[in-house]
Coordinates of C-alpha atoms and ligand atoms in Angstrom, one line a residue:
M149 CA -97.9 99.8 -43.2
I150 CA -99.7 98.6 -46.3
R151 CA -101.4 100.7 -49.0
F152 CA -103.1 99.6 -52.2
R153 CA -103.1 101.1 -55.6
E154 CA -104.8 99.7 -58.7
R155 CA -101.7 99.2 -60.9
A156 CA -98.0 99.4 -60.6
R157 CA -96.4 102.8 -61.2
F158 CA -92.7 101.9 -60.6
D159 CA -92.3 105.2 -58.8
A160 CA -91.4 104.2 -55.3
E161 CA -87.8 104.2 -53.9
A162 CA -87.8 100.4 -54.4
V163 CA -89.8 98.1 -56.6
L164 CA -90.2 94.5 -55.6
L165 CA -91.0 92.0 -58.4
F166 CA -91.8 88.3 -57.7
I167 CA -91.0 86.0 -60.5
T168 CA -91.4 82.2 -61.1
E169 CA -88.8 80.4 -63.1
E170 CA -91.4 79.9 -65.8
Q171 CA -92.2 83.6 -66.0
W172 CA -88.5 84.5 -66.1
G173 CA -87.7 81.9 -68.8
G174 CA -90.6 83.2 -70.9
K175 CA -89.6 86.8 -70.3
A176 CA -93.1 87.4 -69.0
F177 CA -92.4 90.7 -67.2
P178 CA -95.1 92.5 -65.2
A179 CA -97.8 94.6 -66.9
G180 CA -97.1 98.3 -67.2
C181 CA -93.4 97.7 -66.9
P182 CA -91.7 100.8 -68.5
D183 CA -89.6 100.1 -71.6
S184 CA -86.3 100.9 -70.0
L185 CA -86.9 98.5 -67.1
R186 CA -88.0 95.8 -69.6
E187 CA -84.7 96.4 -71.4
S188 CA -82.8 96.0 -68.1
L189 CA -84.7 92.9 -67.2
R190 CA -83.9 91.3 -70.6
S191 CA -80.3 91.9 -70.1
V192 CA -80.3 90.4 -66.6
S193 CA -82.2 87.5 -68.0
S194 CA -79.6 86.8 -70.7
S195 CA -76.7 87.3 -68.3
G196 CA -77.9 84.4 -66.2
F197 CA -76.9 86.1 -62.9
F198 CA -80.5 85.7 -61.7
R199 CA -82.4 82.5 -62.3
A200 CA -85.6 83.1 -60.2
V201 CA -85.0 80.1 -58.0
A202 CA -86.8 80.0 -54.7
R203 CA -85.6 82.5 -52.1
E204 CA -83.1 84.1 -54.6
V205 CA -83.0 87.9 -54.4
F206 CA -81.3 90.1 -57.1
V207 CA -80.9 93.8 -56.7
M208 CA -80.4 96.2 -59.5
P209 CA -80.4 100.0 -59.7
W210 CA -82.8 101.5 -62.2
E211 CA -83.4 105.2 -62.9
G212 CA -82.4 106.2 -59.4
R213 CA -84.5 103.5 -57.8
L214 CA -83.8 99.9 -56.7
V215 CA -85.5 97.1 -58.4
L216 CA -85.5 93.8 -56.4
L217 CA -86.1 90.6 -58.3
A218 CA -87.4 87.9 -55.9
G219 CA -87.3 84.3 -57.2
L220 CA -90.2 82.0 -56.5
G221 CA -88.7 78.9 -58.1
K222 CA -91.0 76.5 -60.1
K223 CA -94.6 77.6 -60.0
E224 CA -95.8 74.2 -59.0
A225 CA -93.5 74.0 -56.0
C226 CA -94.3 77.5 -54.8
G227 CA -97.1 76.9 -52.3
P228 CA -98.6 79.4 -49.8
T229 CA -95.8 78.9 -47.3
E230 CA -93.0 79.4 -49.9
Q231 CA -94.7 82.5 -51.1
R232 CA -94.7 84.0 -47.6
I233 CA -91.1 83.0 -47.2
A234 CA -90.2 84.7 -50.5
V235 CA -91.8 88.0 -49.3
R236 CA -90.0 87.9 -46.0
T237 CA -86.7 87.1 -47.6
A238 CA -86.9 89.9 -50.1
L239 CA -88.1 92.5 -47.6
R240 CA -85.2 91.7 -45.3
D241 CA -82.6 92.2 -48.0
P242 CA -79.9 94.6 -46.7
S243 CA -80.3 96.7 -49.9
L244 CA -83.6 97.9 -48.5
R245 CA -82.0 99.3 -45.4
R246 CA -82.3 102.9 -46.3
V247 CA -85.5 102.6 -48.4
K248 CA -88.7 103.9 -46.9
T249 CA -91.3 103.2 -49.7
I250 CA -91.5 99.9 -51.5
E251 CA -93.9 99.1 -54.3
I252 CA -94.7 95.4 -54.3
I253 CA -96.0 93.7 -57.4
P254 CA -97.6 90.4 -56.4
F255 CA -96.8 87.3 -58.4
S256 CA -100.5 86.7 -59.1
M257 CA -103.7 88.7 -58.6
K258 CA -105.5 85.8 -57.1
D259 CA -106.8 86.5 -53.5
E260 CA -104.7 83.6 -52.1
A261 CA -101.5 85.1 -53.5
V262 CA -102.3 88.6 -52.4
V263 CA -103.1 87.4 -48.9
A264 CA -99.8 85.6 -48.9
V265 CA -98.0 88.8 -49.8
I266 CA -99.9 90.7 -47.0
E267 CA -99.0 88.0 -44.5
G268 CA -95.4 87.8 -45.8
I269 CA -95.2 91.5 -45.0
L270 CA -97.0 91.7 -41.7
I271 CA -96.0 88.4 -40.2
G272 CA -92.7 88.0 -42.0
T273 CA -91.3 91.3 -41.0
Y274 CA -92.6 91.3 -37.4
A275 CA -89.8 91.7 -34.9
W276 CA -89.8 92.2 -31.1
T277 CA -87.5 95.2 -30.8
K278 CA -88.9 97.0 -27.7
Y279 CA -85.7 96.4 -25.8
V280 CA -83.3 96.9 -28.6
T281 CA -81.8 100.4 -28.8
P282 CA -82.7 101.6 -32.3
S283 CA -79.9 102.1 -34.7
R284 CA -80.0 104.6 -37.5
E285 CA -78.1 102.1 -39.7
D286 CA -80.7 99.4 -39.3
P287 CA -84.3 100.9 -39.0
P288 CA -87.0 98.3 -38.4
V289 CA -88.4 96.7 -41.6
R290 CA -92.0 96.9 -40.3
D291 CA -91.9 100.7 -40.2
K292 CA -91.7 100.9 -44.0
D293 CA -94.4 102.0 -46.3
H294 CA -95.5 99.0 -48.5
I295 CA -97.5 99.8 -51.5
L296 CA -99.3 96.9 -53.0
A297 CA -100.0 97.1 -56.7
V298 CA -103.5 95.7 -56.5
A299 CA -106.9 97.2 -56.1
E300 CA -108.0 97.2 -52.4
K301 CA -110.6 94.6 -51.5
A302 CA -112.5 93.5 -48.4
A303 CA -110.6 90.2 -48.3
Y304 CA -107.3 92.1 -48.1
R305 CA -108.4 94.5 -45.4
R306 CA -109.6 91.4 -43.6
A307 CA -106.2 89.8 -43.9
I308 CA -104.5 92.9 -42.5
A309 CA -106.9 92.9 -39.5
V310 CA -106.2 89.2 -38.8
C311 CA -102.5 90.0 -38.8
E312 CA -103.1 92.7 -36.2
G313 CA -104.6 90.0 -33.9
V314 CA -101.5 87.8 -34.6
T315 CA -99.3 90.8 -33.6
L316 CA -101.1 91.3 -30.4
T317 CA -100.6 87.7 -29.5
R318 CA -96.9 87.8 -30.4
D319 CA -96.3 91.0 -28.3
L320 CA -98.1 89.5 -25.3
V321 CA -95.9 86.4 -25.5
N322 CA -92.6 88.2 -26.2
E323 CA -93.0 90.7 -23.4
N324 CA -91.5 90.0 -20.0
A325 CA -93.4 87.8 -17.6
E326 CA -93.1 90.4 -14.9
I327 CA -95.2 92.7 -17.2
V328 CA -97.6 90.3 -18.7
T329 CA -99.3 89.1 -15.5
S330 CA -102.8 87.8 -15.1
L331 CA -103.9 91.3 -14.2
Y332 CA -102.2 92.7 -17.4
M333 CA -104.1 90.2 -19.4
E334 CA -107.4 91.2 -17.7
K335 CA -106.7 94.8 -18.6
T336 CA -105.8 93.9 -22.2
V337 CA -109.1 92.0 -22.6
R338 CA -111.1 94.8 -20.8
D339 CA -109.7 97.3 -23.4
L340 CA -110.5 95.0 -26.3
V341 CA -114.1 94.5 -25.4
S342 CA -114.9 97.9 -24.0
G343 CA -117.6 99.5 -26.1
C344 CA -118.6 96.3 -27.8
S345 CA -122.3 95.6 -26.9
A346 CA -122.1 92.0 -28.1
A347 CA -119.4 91.1 -25.6
S348 CA -119.6 90.7 -21.9
L349 CA -116.7 90.1 -19.5
E350 CA -116.5 87.9 -16.5
V351 CA -113.3 87.8 -14.4
L352 CA -112.8 85.5 -11.5
G353 CA -110.0 86.5 -9.1
R354 CA -108.7 84.5 -6.2
K355 CA -111.7 85.1 -4.0
E356 CA -114.3 84.2 -6.7
M357 CA -112.2 81.1 -7.6
E358 CA -112.2 79.9 -4.0
K359 CA -115.9 80.4 -3.8
V360 CA -116.8 78.4 -6.9
G361 CA -114.1 75.8 -6.3
L362 CA -111.4 76.2 -9.0
R363 CA -109.1 74.3 -6.7
L364 CA -106.6 72.9 -9.3
H365 CA -106.2 76.4 -10.8
L366 CA -105.6 77.9 -7.4
A367 CA -103.1 75.2 -6.4
V368 CA -101.0 75.9 -9.4
N369 CA -100.8 79.6 -8.6
R370 CA -100.1 79.1 -4.9
G371 CA -96.4 79.9 -5.1
S372 CA -97.0 83.2 -6.9
R373 CA -97.4 86.8 -5.7
N374 CA -99.7 87.5 -8.6
E375 CA -103.4 86.7 -8.4
P376 CA -104.7 83.9 -10.6
K377 CA -107.5 84.9 -13.0
L378 CA -110.1 83.1 -15.0
I379 CA -111.1 85.5 -17.8
V380 CA -114.3 84.8 -19.7
V381 CA -115.6 86.9 -22.6
R382 CA -119.1 86.0 -23.9
Y383 CA -119.5 87.2 -27.4
A384 CA -123.0 86.9 -28.8
G385 CA -122.4 87.9 -32.4
G386 CA -124.6 85.1 -33.9
R387 CA -128.3 84.3 -33.8
K388 CA -129.9 83.0 -30.6
K389 CA -130.0 79.5 -31.8
D390 CA -126.5 79.4 -33.3
P391 CA -124.1 77.1 -31.5
W392 CA -121.6 78.4 -28.9
T393 CA -117.9 77.6 -29.4
A394 CA -115.6 78.0 -26.4
L395 CA -111.9 78.8 -27.0
I396 CA -109.9 78.1 -23.9
G397 CA -106.3 79.2 -23.6
K398 CA -103.6 78.0 -21.2
G399 CA -102.2 81.2 -19.5
L400 CA -99.2 80.4 -17.4
T401 CA -97.4 83.8 -17.3
F402 CA -94.3 81.9 -16.2
D403 CA -93.8 78.2 -15.8
S404 CA -90.8 77.5 -13.5
G405 CA -92.0 73.9 -13.2
G406 CA -92.8 74.6 -9.5
I407 CA -91.2 72.3 -6.9
N408 CA -90.3 70.0 -9.8
L409 CA -88.2 72.9 -11.0
K410 CA -87.2 73.0 -14.7
P411 CA -83.5 72.8 -15.3
S412 CA -81.4 75.4 -17.2
G413 CA -81.9 75.1 -20.9
H414 CA -85.7 74.5 -20.4
I415 CA -86.7 77.4 -18.2
E416 CA -85.5 80.5 -20.0
T417 CA -88.4 80.8 -22.4
M418 CA -91.2 79.8 -20.1
R419 CA -92.9 83.2 -20.3
C420 CA -94.2 81.7 -23.5
D421 CA -96.4 79.4 -21.5
M422 CA -99.3 81.8 -21.8
A423 CA -99.3 81.6 -25.5
G424 CA -102.6 79.7 -25.6
S425 CA -104.3 82.5 -23.7
A426 CA -102.6 85.1 -25.8
A427 CA -103.8 83.4 -29.0
V428 CA -107.4 83.5 -27.6
A429 CA -106.9 87.2 -27.0
G430 CA -105.7 87.6 -30.6
V431 CA -108.7 85.7 -32.0
L432 CA -111.0 87.8 -29.8
K433 CA -109.4 91.0 -31.2
N434 CA -110.0 89.6 -34.7
T435 CA -113.6 88.6 -33.9
L436 CA -114.4 92.1 -32.7
A437 CA -112.6 93.8 -35.6
L438 CA -114.3 91.6 -38.2
K439 CA -117.6 91.6 -36.3
L440 CA -117.9 87.9 -36.9
K441 CA -121.5 86.6 -36.7
V442 CA -120.8 83.8 -34.3
N443 CA -121.4 83.0 -30.7
A444 CA -118.2 82.4 -28.9
L445 CA -116.7 82.2 -25.4
F446 CA -113.1 83.4 -25.1
V447 CA -111.6 81.9 -22.0
M448 CA -108.1 82.7 -20.6
A449 CA -106.9 80.6 -17.6
M450 CA -104.2 82.8 -16.1
A451 CA -101.8 81.7 -13.4
E452 CA -98.1 81.6 -12.6
N453 CA -96.3 78.3 -11.6
A454 CA -93.8 79.7 -9.1
I455 CA -91.8 78.3 -6.2
D456 CA -92.4 79.3 -2.7
A457 CA -92.9 77.5 0.7
G458 CA -96.6 77.6 -0.1
S459 CA -96.4 76.0 -3.6
F460 CA -98.4 73.0 -4.3
K461 CA -96.4 69.8 -4.0
P462 CA -95.7 66.5 -5.6
G463 CA -97.9 63.9 -3.9
D464 CA -100.7 66.2 -3.1
V465 CA -104.2 65.0 -4.0
L466 CA -106.5 67.8 -5.1
R467 CA -110.2 68.0 -6.1
A468 CA -111.0 69.6 -9.4
Y469 CA -114.0 71.9 -10.0
D470 CA -116.0 69.0 -11.4
G471 CA -115.2 66.8 -8.3
T472 CA -112.6 64.6 -9.9
T473 CA -109.7 63.9 -7.5
V474 CA -106.2 64.4 -9.0
E475 CA -102.9 63.0 -7.7
I476 CA -100.0 65.5 -8.4
G477 CA -97.2 63.3 -9.8
N478 CA -95.3 66.4 -11.0
T479 CA -95.9 70.1 -10.4
D480 CA -94.5 70.8 -13.9
A481 CA -97.6 69.2 -15.5
E482 CA -99.6 72.3 -14.4
G483 CA -101.2 73.3 -17.6
R484 CA -103.6 70.4 -17.7
L485 CA -104.6 71.2 -14.1
V486 CA -105.5 74.8 -14.9
L487 CA -107.3 73.7 -18.1
A488 CA -109.2 71.0 -16.4
D489 CA -110.8 73.5 -14.0
A490 CA -111.4 76.0 -16.8
I491 CA -113.1 73.3 -18.9
G492 CA -115.1 72.1 -16.0
Y493 CA -116.3 75.6 -15.1
V494 CA -117.1 76.7 -18.6
R495 CA -119.0 73.5 -19.4
D496 CA -121.0 73.8 -16.2
R497 CA -121.7 77.6 -16.3
H498 CA -121.8 78.4 -20.0
R499 CA -122.8 75.1 -21.6
P500 CA -120.9 75.5 -24.9
D501 CA -121.7 73.3 -27.9
R502 CA -118.0 72.7 -28.6
I503 CA -114.7 73.4 -26.9
I504 CA -111.3 74.1 -28.5
D505 CA -108.4 74.5 -26.1
L506 CA -105.0 75.9 -27.0
A507 CA -102.0 75.2 -24.8
T508 CA -98.2 75.1 -24.7
L509 CA -98.9 71.8 -23.0
T510 CA -96.1 69.3 -23.6
G511 CA -92.4 69.2 -24.5
A512 CA -93.3 65.8 -25.9
C513 CA -95.2 67.5 -28.7
I514 CA -92.0 69.1 -29.9
V515 CA -90.3 65.7 -29.9
A516 CA -93.3 64.3 -31.9
L517 CA -93.9 67.0 -34.4
G518 CA -91.1 69.6 -34.2
H519 CA -91.8 73.3 -34.5
D520 CA -93.8 73.6 -37.6
F521 CA -97.0 71.6 -36.7
T522 CA -99.4 72.2 -33.9
G523 CA -100.6 68.9 -32.4
L524 CA -104.3 68.3 -32.7
T525 CA -106.2 65.8 -30.7
A526 CA -110.0 65.5 -30.6
N527 CA -112.9 63.4 -29.4
D528 CA -114.9 64.4 -32.5
D529 CA -113.9 63.7 -36.1
R530 CA -116.1 66.5 -37.6
L531 CA -114.6 69.1 -35.4
A532 CA -111.1 67.9 -36.1
E533 CA -111.8 67.9 -39.8
A534 CA -113.1 71.5 -39.7
I535 CA -110.0 72.6 -37.9
R536 CA -107.7 70.8 -40.4
R537 CA -109.5 72.6 -43.2
S538 CA -109.0 76.0 -41.5
A539 CA -105.3 75.1 -40.9
R540 CA -104.9 74.5 -44.6
A541 CA -106.7 77.6 -45.6
T542 CA -104.6 79.8 -43.3
D543 CA -101.2 78.2 -43.5
D544 CA -101.3 77.7 -39.8
W545 CA -100.3 74.0 -39.7
V546 CA -101.8 71.2 -37.5
W547 CA -101.3 67.5 -37.5
R548 CA -103.7 65.1 -35.8
L549 CA -102.6 62.6 -33.2
P550 CA -104.6 59.7 -31.9
L551 CA -106.8 59.4 -28.8
Y552 CA -108.1 56.0 -27.8
P553 CA -109.8 54.4 -24.8
E554 CA -106.8 52.5 -23.5
L555 CA -104.9 55.7 -22.9
K556 CA -106.8 55.8 -19.6
D557 CA -104.4 53.2 -18.2
H558 CA -101.6 55.8 -18.6
I559 CA -103.0 58.1 -16.0
K560 CA -104.4 55.7 -13.4
S561 CA -103.7 56.6 -9.8
K562 CA -103.8 54.4 -6.7
V563 CA -104.8 57.3 -4.5
A564 CA -107.0 59.4 -6.6
D565 CA -109.3 59.3 -9.7
V566 CA -106.6 60.3 -12.0
K567 CA -102.9 61.3 -12.0
N568 CA -101.5 64.4 -13.8
I569 CA -98.5 62.5 -15.3
S570 CA -98.1 59.2 -17.0
N571 CA -97.3 55.9 -15.4
Y572 CA -95.2 55.1 -18.5
R573 CA -92.2 57.3 -18.5
G574 CA -90.9 58.9 -21.6
V575 CA -93.6 57.8 -24.0
A576 CA -96.4 59.7 -25.8
G577 CA -96.5 62.6 -23.3
T578 CA -98.8 64.6 -25.6
L579 CA -101.4 61.9 -25.7
T580 CA -101.2 61.5 -21.9
A581 CA -101.9 65.2 -21.4
A582 CA -104.7 65.1 -24.0
E583 CA -106.2 62.1 -22.3
F584 CA -106.1 63.9 -19.0
L585 CA -108.1 66.8 -20.5
R586 CA -110.5 64.4 -22.1
R587 CA -111.6 63.3 -18.7
F588 CA -113.0 66.8 -18.1
V589 CA -114.8 67.5 -21.4
G590 CA -117.4 64.7 -20.9
D591 CA -119.6 64.4 -24.0
C592 CA -118.9 67.8 -25.4
P593 CA -117.3 67.8 -28.8
W594 CA -113.7 68.9 -28.1
A595 CA -110.4 69.6 -29.8
H596 CA -107.1 70.3 -28.2
L597 CA -104.3 72.2 -29.9
D598 CA -100.8 71.6 -28.4
I599 CA -98.8 74.6 -29.5
A600 CA -95.7 73.9 -27.4
G601 CA -93.6 73.6 -30.5
T602 CA -95.2 76.2 -32.7
A603 CA -95.9 79.2 -30.4
F604 CA -92.4 80.2 -29.6
N605 CA -89.1 79.4 -31.2
D606 CA -85.4 80.1 -30.5
H607 CA -84.5 80.0 -34.1
E608 CA -86.0 81.5 -37.3
R609 CA -88.2 79.2 -39.2
L610 CA -90.5 79.4 -42.3
Y611 CA -91.5 83.1 -42.3
F612 CA -91.3 83.7 -38.6
T613 CA -88.5 85.4 -36.7
T614 CA -87.4 84.1 -33.3
G615 CA -89.7 84.3 -30.4
A616 CA -93.5 84.3 -30.5
T617 CA -95.3 83.3 -33.7
G618 CA -99.0 83.7 -33.0
S619 CA -99.7 80.2 -33.9
G620 CA -103.4 79.3 -33.7
V621 CA -104.7 82.9 -34.3
R622 CA -105.1 82.7 -38.1
L623 CA -106.4 79.2 -37.8
L624 CA -109.1 79.9 -35.2
T625 CA -110.2 83.2 -36.6
H626 CA -110.9 81.3 -39.9
F627 CA -112.6 78.5 -38.0
L628 CA -115.0 80.8 -36.2
D629 CA -115.7 82.6 -39.4
Q630 CA -116.6 79.4 -41.2
E631 CA -119.0 78.3 -38.6
Ligands
LIG708 N1 -95.1 74.4 -20.3 C1 -94.6 73.1 -20.3 C2 -94.5 72.5 -21.8 C3 -93.6 73.2 -22.7 C4 -92.3 72.7 -23.0 C5 -94.0 74.3 -23.4 C6 -91.5 73.3 -23.9 C7 -93.2 74.9 -24.3 C8 -91.9 74.4 -24.6 C9 -95.5 72.2 -19.5 O1 -96.1 72.7 -18.4 C10 -94.6 71.1 -19.0 O2 -93.7 71.4 -18.3 N2 -94.9 69.8 -19.4 C11 -94.1 68.8 -18.9 C12 -95.0 67.6 -18.5 C13 -94.3 66.5 -17.8 C14 -93.9 67.0 -16.4 C15 -95.3 65.4 -17.7 C16 -93.1 68.4 -20.1 O3 -93.6 68.5 -21.2 O4 -92.0 68.0 -19.8
LIG709 ZN1 -94.9 72.8 -16.7
LIG710 ZN1 -96.5 74.8 -18.6

């Protein structure tokens, strides 16, 4: 929980102070600091035990409370990411284990710095603990009462709301695949939009999908006991003539690879393969909470890539919603199939002015960019630039990769219009997948975010714990808000 108060009172069980090396060197202690604390800080400063280097935490008892000094390093090197890491690092310090209320004094009163503190708290201390038996010795950090020593502002309330969307996304991705099925996503979205007059919900189940011809999507789900779903929320928050943005998320509740079964080491985390659709749900939650004045379509393409005698097979040739025939080179390249149909359907029935899709699409994106950058590809430079601006503003990183006409050679088929894997093994898999999607967007401005590396991690990185990160949620909430 986060509360605000106008100025620091130094009366909580613990007080957390962030300090740059420059402030520490100049003995620039926070305003309102009681004399006895000032005295203690001076003595720590002259002892040299704490130097305010980045990620350093120093704990000292003071008048029955704990004071934590958290180093930020040199001011110039302490950007938005490092600030969030500092907040997470300090709040996870073992000395706070038995502390319930913490007063936090931000390093600067600038909006950007306060938002970094808020996100450092809410994103940095998130943990998926549903299946961990609670221990009295180690209560969850997120249950603590965080008191921010700044006056409350709309921008801060907004940042908190955005983090709630991120948390929804992370919970959906972290939860077992057996629980988060297509139907569960439908229920989640139904709950989100219920009572909102600007939003209308359309859900296509198996029957409706057969009727309209979402054949690629149906094929991917054929081995599953769960029904596939195409979930579309139409949110008319803008004016009539404002453009429509479609956000389309890949929603594979589990990706076994299908008949091209994934090997051990690659399959264990594949419940994360619905992270694109979970991010769309997170952005939807934020859009509703912030009552954004935009027109947007929130599309979640839900399926499960399971194995069964009825599963679709390598070598099959299938016809997409838009009529394109597709040779199945590998059943593990299923995300692009589901997305191709969703893109075709949404373009045809809802006529958006731009499309942004989010997908845990390729392992190759992890090879290319690692886990910190989402891969961005686009057929429109202005759209790509706008997304990059939002990425910088929200600390939700993206890096653009190229698309060029000759990529079409990579996915040529001898028996169909296009193939779902590359003819050139082991190279540029992220571009191949993006090129495949490009075939289905036609002339609509489009951007594709490959979040395979950023959505889910088996190690801690930056200010994220292991598991789901909610990548794309802050980015696209900001993007919609800017439009
Ligand atoms: N869901 C995977 C991609 C993925 C890999 C997501 C690792 C998150 C972490 C996707 O459906 C897939 O299996 N892609 C294949 C494509 C290949 C068969 C052309 C891949 O990346 O290996
Ligand atoms: Zn796959
Ligand atoms: Zn997949």
